[in-house]
């Protein structure tokens, strides 16, 4: 079965709660106040529609708060749609929060198994991959230490090595390729290209338009929760750069 993502009129709305609305005094007052306060919401995504096909490398671009991370979390099944539909064929492996699925008191080696279980793989499958994951992460002796001692860069290395070792149908990434030192970033890009060449889907948020042009064949430009453009990388990026003025 070929992997794909079909999104139709996707919207995600979050309720907003002010400090005053949460206070005991205001809550008691509202019981005796005949006026009804209208609920307030933030539309993180509004009416998003797109189709991502086998082999697509899709980069999400947009300023902070544009909706990129919310979109990634929604197609990963972390945030449910408020309305619309997300239809996915294939397994999704998200790499959005480096510490998610890690047990802080356990060693790096033990967490290779634990995170694999979190992603739906057996302990035997993950133990068979331990040496390859260790080599790719380049963490050496630190894999024998509890991960609570790791820096953010070490989490990036281990999390990326684990998630990409399983050759997912759909890899969902939030800025991972640009993280860490240049040597690791180059190695991560090469591994992502290997995944792509196998016909798998990669959906990645990035602030680097140069990286988006280099790595992706399609770009989705988000602005204030709306999809401004979705299509071939170069023209969409050019439109985005012209809009933001840099």
Short mmCIF file of C-alpha atoms in Angstrom, two decimals:
data_model
loop_
_atom_site.label_atom_id
_atom_site.label_comp_id
_atom_site.label_asym_id
_atom_site.label_seq_id
_atom_site.Cartn_x
_atom_site.Cartn_y
_atom_site.Cartn_z
CA UNK A 1 0.00 0.00 0.00
CA UNK A 2 1.43 3.39 -1.02
CA UNK A 3 1.46 6.02 1.70
CA UNK A 4 -0.53 9.23 1.26
CA UNK A 5 -2.13 12.08 3.19
CA UNK A 6 -5.46 13.59 2.14
CA UNK A 7 -6.65 16.66 4.01
CA UNK A 8 -10.04 18.23 3.38
CA UNK A 9 -11.16 21.52 4.99
CA UNK A 10 -9.11 20.90 8.15
CA UNK A 11 -9.63 23.37 10.98
CA UNK A 12 -8.25 23.34 14.51
CA UNK A 13 -9.69 25.70 17.11
CA UNK A 14 -8.40 26.16 20.66
CA UNK A 15 -10.45 27.77 23.45
CA UNK A 16 -8.85 30.76 25.12
CA UNK A 17 -8.99 31.24 28.88
CA UNK A 18 -8.01 34.52 30.45
CA UNK A 19 -6.68 34.75 33.99
CA UNK A 20 -9.84 36.56 35.10
CA UNK A 21 -12.11 33.85 33.72
CA UNK A 22 -10.27 31.24 35.78
CA UNK A 23 -10.41 33.12 39.08
CA UNK A 24 -12.73 31.96 41.86
CA UNK A 25 -14.19 35.45 42.28
CA UNK A 26 -15.15 35.77 38.61
CA UNK A 27 -16.54 32.23 38.56
CA UNK A 28 -18.80 32.96 41.56
CA UNK A 29 -19.87 36.28 40.05
CA UNK A 30 -20.83 34.60 36.78
CA UNK A 31 -23.32 32.39 38.62
CA UNK A 32 -25.39 35.47 39.49
CA UNK A 33 -24.72 37.48 36.34
CA UNK A 34 -27.49 37.22 33.78
CA UNK A 35 -25.13 38.25 30.98
CA UNK A 36 -23.56 35.34 29.17
CA UNK A 37 -19.95 35.77 28.18
CA UNK A 38 -19.22 34.48 24.71
CA UNK A 39 -16.44 31.89 24.62
CA UNK A 40 -13.21 33.02 22.97
CA UNK A 41 -11.23 30.87 20.55
CA UNK A 42 -8.02 30.85 18.58
CA UNK A 43 -8.21 29.37 15.10
CA UNK A 44 -4.83 27.68 14.80
CA UNK A 45 -5.75 26.20 11.41
CA UNK A 46 -8.59 27.24 9.10
CA UNK A 47 -9.87 25.35 6.07
CA UNK A 48 -6.68 23.53 5.11
CA UNK A 49 -6.95 21.21 2.09
CA UNK A 50 -4.11 19.37 0.35
CA UNK A 51 -3.03 15.97 -0.91
CA UNK A 52 0.46 14.61 -0.20
CA UNK A 53 1.42 11.74 -2.47
CA UNK A 54 4.00 8.92 -2.27
CA UNK A 55 7.54 10.25 -2.46
CA UNK A 56 6.56 13.84 -1.69
CA UNK A 57 8.98 15.87 0.40
CA UNK A 58 6.86 18.68 1.79
CA UNK A 59 8.37 21.61 3.67
CA UNK A 60 6.12 23.88 5.70
CA UNK A 61 7.19 27.53 5.74
CA UNK A 62 5.77 30.52 7.57
CA UNK A 63 6.49 32.86 10.44
CA UNK A 64 6.23 31.78 14.08
CA UNK A 65 2.59 31.19 14.98
CA UNK A 66 1.58 30.48 11.39
CA UNK A 67 0.22 27.01 12.27
CA UNK A 68 3.05 24.75 11.09
CA UNK A 69 3.55 22.82 14.34
CA UNK A 70 -0.21 22.48 14.88
CA UNK A 71 -0.49 21.02 11.38
CA UNK A 72 2.30 18.51 12.06
CA UNK A 73 0.71 17.46 15.34
CA UNK A 74 -2.67 17.05 13.68
CA UNK A 75 -1.45 14.75 10.90
CA UNK A 76 0.50 12.84 13.58
CA UNK A 77 -2.71 12.19 15.51
CA UNK A 78 -1.62 14.26 18.52
CA UNK A 79 -4.19 17.05 18.06
CA UNK A 80 -7.68 16.12 16.77
CA UNK A 81 -9.31 18.25 14.04
CA UNK A 82 -12.06 20.59 15.18
CA UNK A 83 -13.63 20.13 11.76
CA UNK A 84 -12.69 18.70 8.39
CA UNK A 85 -11.01 15.41 7.63
CA UNK A 86 -7.51 13.91 7.67
CA UNK A 87 -7.14 10.58 5.85
CA UNK A 88 -3.77 8.84 6.10
CA UNK A 89 -2.51 5.67 4.44
CA UNK A 90 0.60 4.28 6.08
CA UNK A 91 2.26 4.55 9.46
CA UNK A 92 3.27 7.96 10.78
CA UNK A 93 6.47 8.42 12.78
CA UNK A 94 6.55 11.89 14.33
CA UNK A 95 9.72 13.62 15.48
CA UNK A 96 8.26 16.75 17.04
CA UNK A 97 9.32 16.75 20.68
CA UNK A 98 12.76 15.26 21.22
CA UNK A 99 11.99 14.06 24.76
CA UNK A 100 8.62 12.43 23.98
CA UNK A 101 8.78 8.70 24.59
CA UNK A 102 12.01 8.89 26.57
CA UNK A 103 12.30 7.71 30.18
CA UNK A 104 14.57 10.22 31.88
CA UNK A 105 16.03 7.84 34.47
CA UNK A 106 16.90 5.17 31.90
CA UNK A 107 20.05 4.98 29.79
CA UNK A 108 20.26 5.83 26.13
CA UNK A 109 20.44 2.15 25.23
CA UNK A 110 17.36 1.33 27.30
CA UNK A 111 15.55 4.26 25.72
CA UNK A 112 16.20 2.92 22.24
CA UNK A 113 13.95 0.01 23.21
CA UNK A 114 11.48 2.19 25.15
CA UNK A 115 11.01 4.70 22.34
CA UNK A 116 10.66 1.87 19.84
CA UNK A 117 7.85 0.43 21.93
CA UNK A 118 6.28 3.93 22.00
CA UNK A 119 6.35 3.88 18.18
CA UNK A 120 4.76 0.42 18.01
CA UNK A 121 7.78 -1.84 17.50
CA UNK A 122 8.81 -4.86 19.57
CA UNK A 123 11.73 -4.88 21.99
CA UNK A 124 13.39 -7.58 19.85
CA UNK A 125 13.16 -5.40 16.74
CA UNK A 126 14.71 -2.44 18.54
CA UNK A 127 17.51 -4.44 20.16
CA UNK A 128 18.45 -5.72 16.70
CA UNK A 129 18.86 -2.08 15.65
CA UNK A 130 20.78 -0.87 18.71
CA UNK A 131 24.26 -1.00 17.21
CA UNK A 132 23.22 0.83 14.05
CA UNK A 133 21.35 3.47 16.07
CA UNK A 134 24.32 3.93 18.40
CA UNK A 135 26.70 4.36 15.48
CA UNK A 136 24.50 6.91 13.74
CA UNK A 137 23.91 8.97 16.90
CA UNK A 138 27.67 9.14 17.65
CA UNK A 139 26.87 9.35 21.36
CA UNK A 140 29.37 6.65 22.34
CA UNK A 141 29.74 6.17 26.09
CA UNK A 142 26.85 8.57 26.79
CA UNK A 143 24.42 5.85 25.71
CA UNK A 144 25.27 4.11 28.99
CA UNK A 145 24.17 7.23 30.94
CA UNK A 146 20.62 8.29 31.97
CA UNK A 147 19.13 10.54 29.30
CA UNK A 148 18.25 13.14 31.93
CA UNK A 149 21.92 14.14 31.64
CA UNK A 150 21.65 14.76 27.88
CA UNK A 151 21.81 18.15 26.22
CA UNK A 152 19.12 19.12 23.69
CA UNK A 153 21.56 18.31 20.89
CA UNK A 154 22.10 14.81 22.24
CA UNK A 155 18.33 14.27 22.37
CA UNK A 156 18.15 15.36 18.72
CA UNK A 157 20.81 12.85 17.71
CA UNK A 158 19.29 9.91 19.56
CA UNK A 159 15.67 10.67 18.68
CA UNK A 160 16.47 11.14 14.99
CA UNK A 161 18.61 7.99 14.88
CA UNK A 162 15.80 5.92 16.42
CA UNK A 163 12.89 7.26 14.38
CA UNK A 164 14.68 7.05 11.03
CA UNK A 165 16.12 3.58 11.73
CA UNK A 166 12.68 2.06 11.26
CA UNK A 167 12.10 3.45 7.74
CA UNK A 168 8.66 4.94 8.39
CA UNK A 169 5.97 5.30 5.73
CA UNK A 170 5.48 8.93 6.72
CA UNK A 171 8.13 10.87 8.63
CA UNK A 172 6.90 14.06 10.31
CA UNK A 173 9.68 16.38 11.45
CA UNK A 174 9.83 19.76 13.17
CA UNK A 175 13.11 21.52 12.30
CA UNK A 176 15.22 18.43 12.99
CA UNK A 177 17.48 18.59 9.94
CA UNK A 178 18.77 22.04 10.79
CA UNK A 179 19.54 21.12 14.39
CA UNK A 180 22.90 20.21 15.85
CA UNK A 181 26.31 20.65 14.25
CA UNK A 182 26.80 20.81 10.50
CA UNK A 183 28.29 17.32 10.19
CA UNK A 184 25.27 15.73 11.87
CA UNK A 185 22.87 17.93 9.89
CA UNK A 186 24.49 16.75 6.64
CA UNK A 187 24.25 13.12 7.74
CA UNK A 188 20.62 13.59 8.74
CA UNK A 189 19.81 15.07 5.32
CA UNK A 190 21.44 12.10 3.59
CA UNK A 191 19.36 9.67 5.66
CA UNK A 192 16.20 11.61 4.92
CA UNK A 193 17.00 11.44 1.21
CA UNK A 194 17.36 7.66 1.54
CA UNK A 195 13.89 7.51 3.09
CA UNK A 196 12.55 9.72 0.32
CA UNK A 197 14.13 7.61 -2.42
CA UNK A 198 12.23 4.60 -1.12
CA UNK A 199 8.99 6.37 -2.00
CA UNK A 200 8.20 7.42 1.54
CA UNK A 201 6.69 10.75 2.56
CA UNK A 202 8.49 13.42 4.57
CA UNK A 203 6.63 16.43 6.00
CA UNK A 204 8.94 18.92 7.67
CA UNK A 205 8.59 22.40 9.12
CA UNK A 206 11.55 24.70 8.58
CA UNK A 207 12.54 28.35 8.80
CA UNK A 208 15.25 27.80 6.19
CA UNK A 209 14.01 28.57 2.70
CA UNK A 210 17.37 27.43 1.30
CA UNK A 211 16.90 24.04 2.95
CA UNK A 212 13.32 23.82 1.69
CA UNK A 213 14.49 24.41 -1.90
CA UNK A 214 17.27 21.85 -1.50
CA UNK A 215 15.33 19.07 0.19
CA UNK A 216 11.67 19.38 -0.78
CA UNK A 217 9.74 19.04 -4.02
CA UNK A 218 6.66 20.75 -2.59
CA UNK A 219 6.16 23.60 -0.13
CA UNK A 220 3.13 24.60 1.95
CA UNK A 221 3.14 28.26 3.00
CA UNK A 222 1.15 28.92 6.17
CA UNK A 223 0.10 32.32 7.45
CA UNK A 224 -2.11 32.96 10.48
CA UNK A 225 -3.48 29.42 10.35
CA UNK A 226 -4.35 29.56 6.65
CA UNK A 227 -2.74 27.79 3.72
CA UNK A 228 -1.60 30.57 1.40
CA UNK A 229 -0.03 28.36 -1.28
CA UNK A 230 0.81 24.70 -1.80
CA UNK A 231 2.74 23.46 -4.79
CA UNK A 232 6.21 23.14 -6.38
CA UNK A 233 8.92 24.32 -4.00
CA UNK A 234 10.62 27.16 -5.87
CA UNK A 235 7.61 29.30 -6.90
CA UNK A 236 5.91 28.91 -3.51
CA UNK A 237 9.09 29.87 -1.65
CA UNK A 238 9.59 32.86 -3.96
CA UNK A 239 6.05 34.02 -3.16
CA UNK A 240 6.67 33.55 0.56
CA UNK A 241 9.98 35.47 0.49
CA UNK A 242 8.36 38.31 -1.45
CA UNK A 243 5.57 38.47 1.14
CA UNK A 244 7.82 38.65 4.21
CA UNK A 245 10.38 40.88 2.53
CA UNK A 246 13.56 38.84 3.05
#
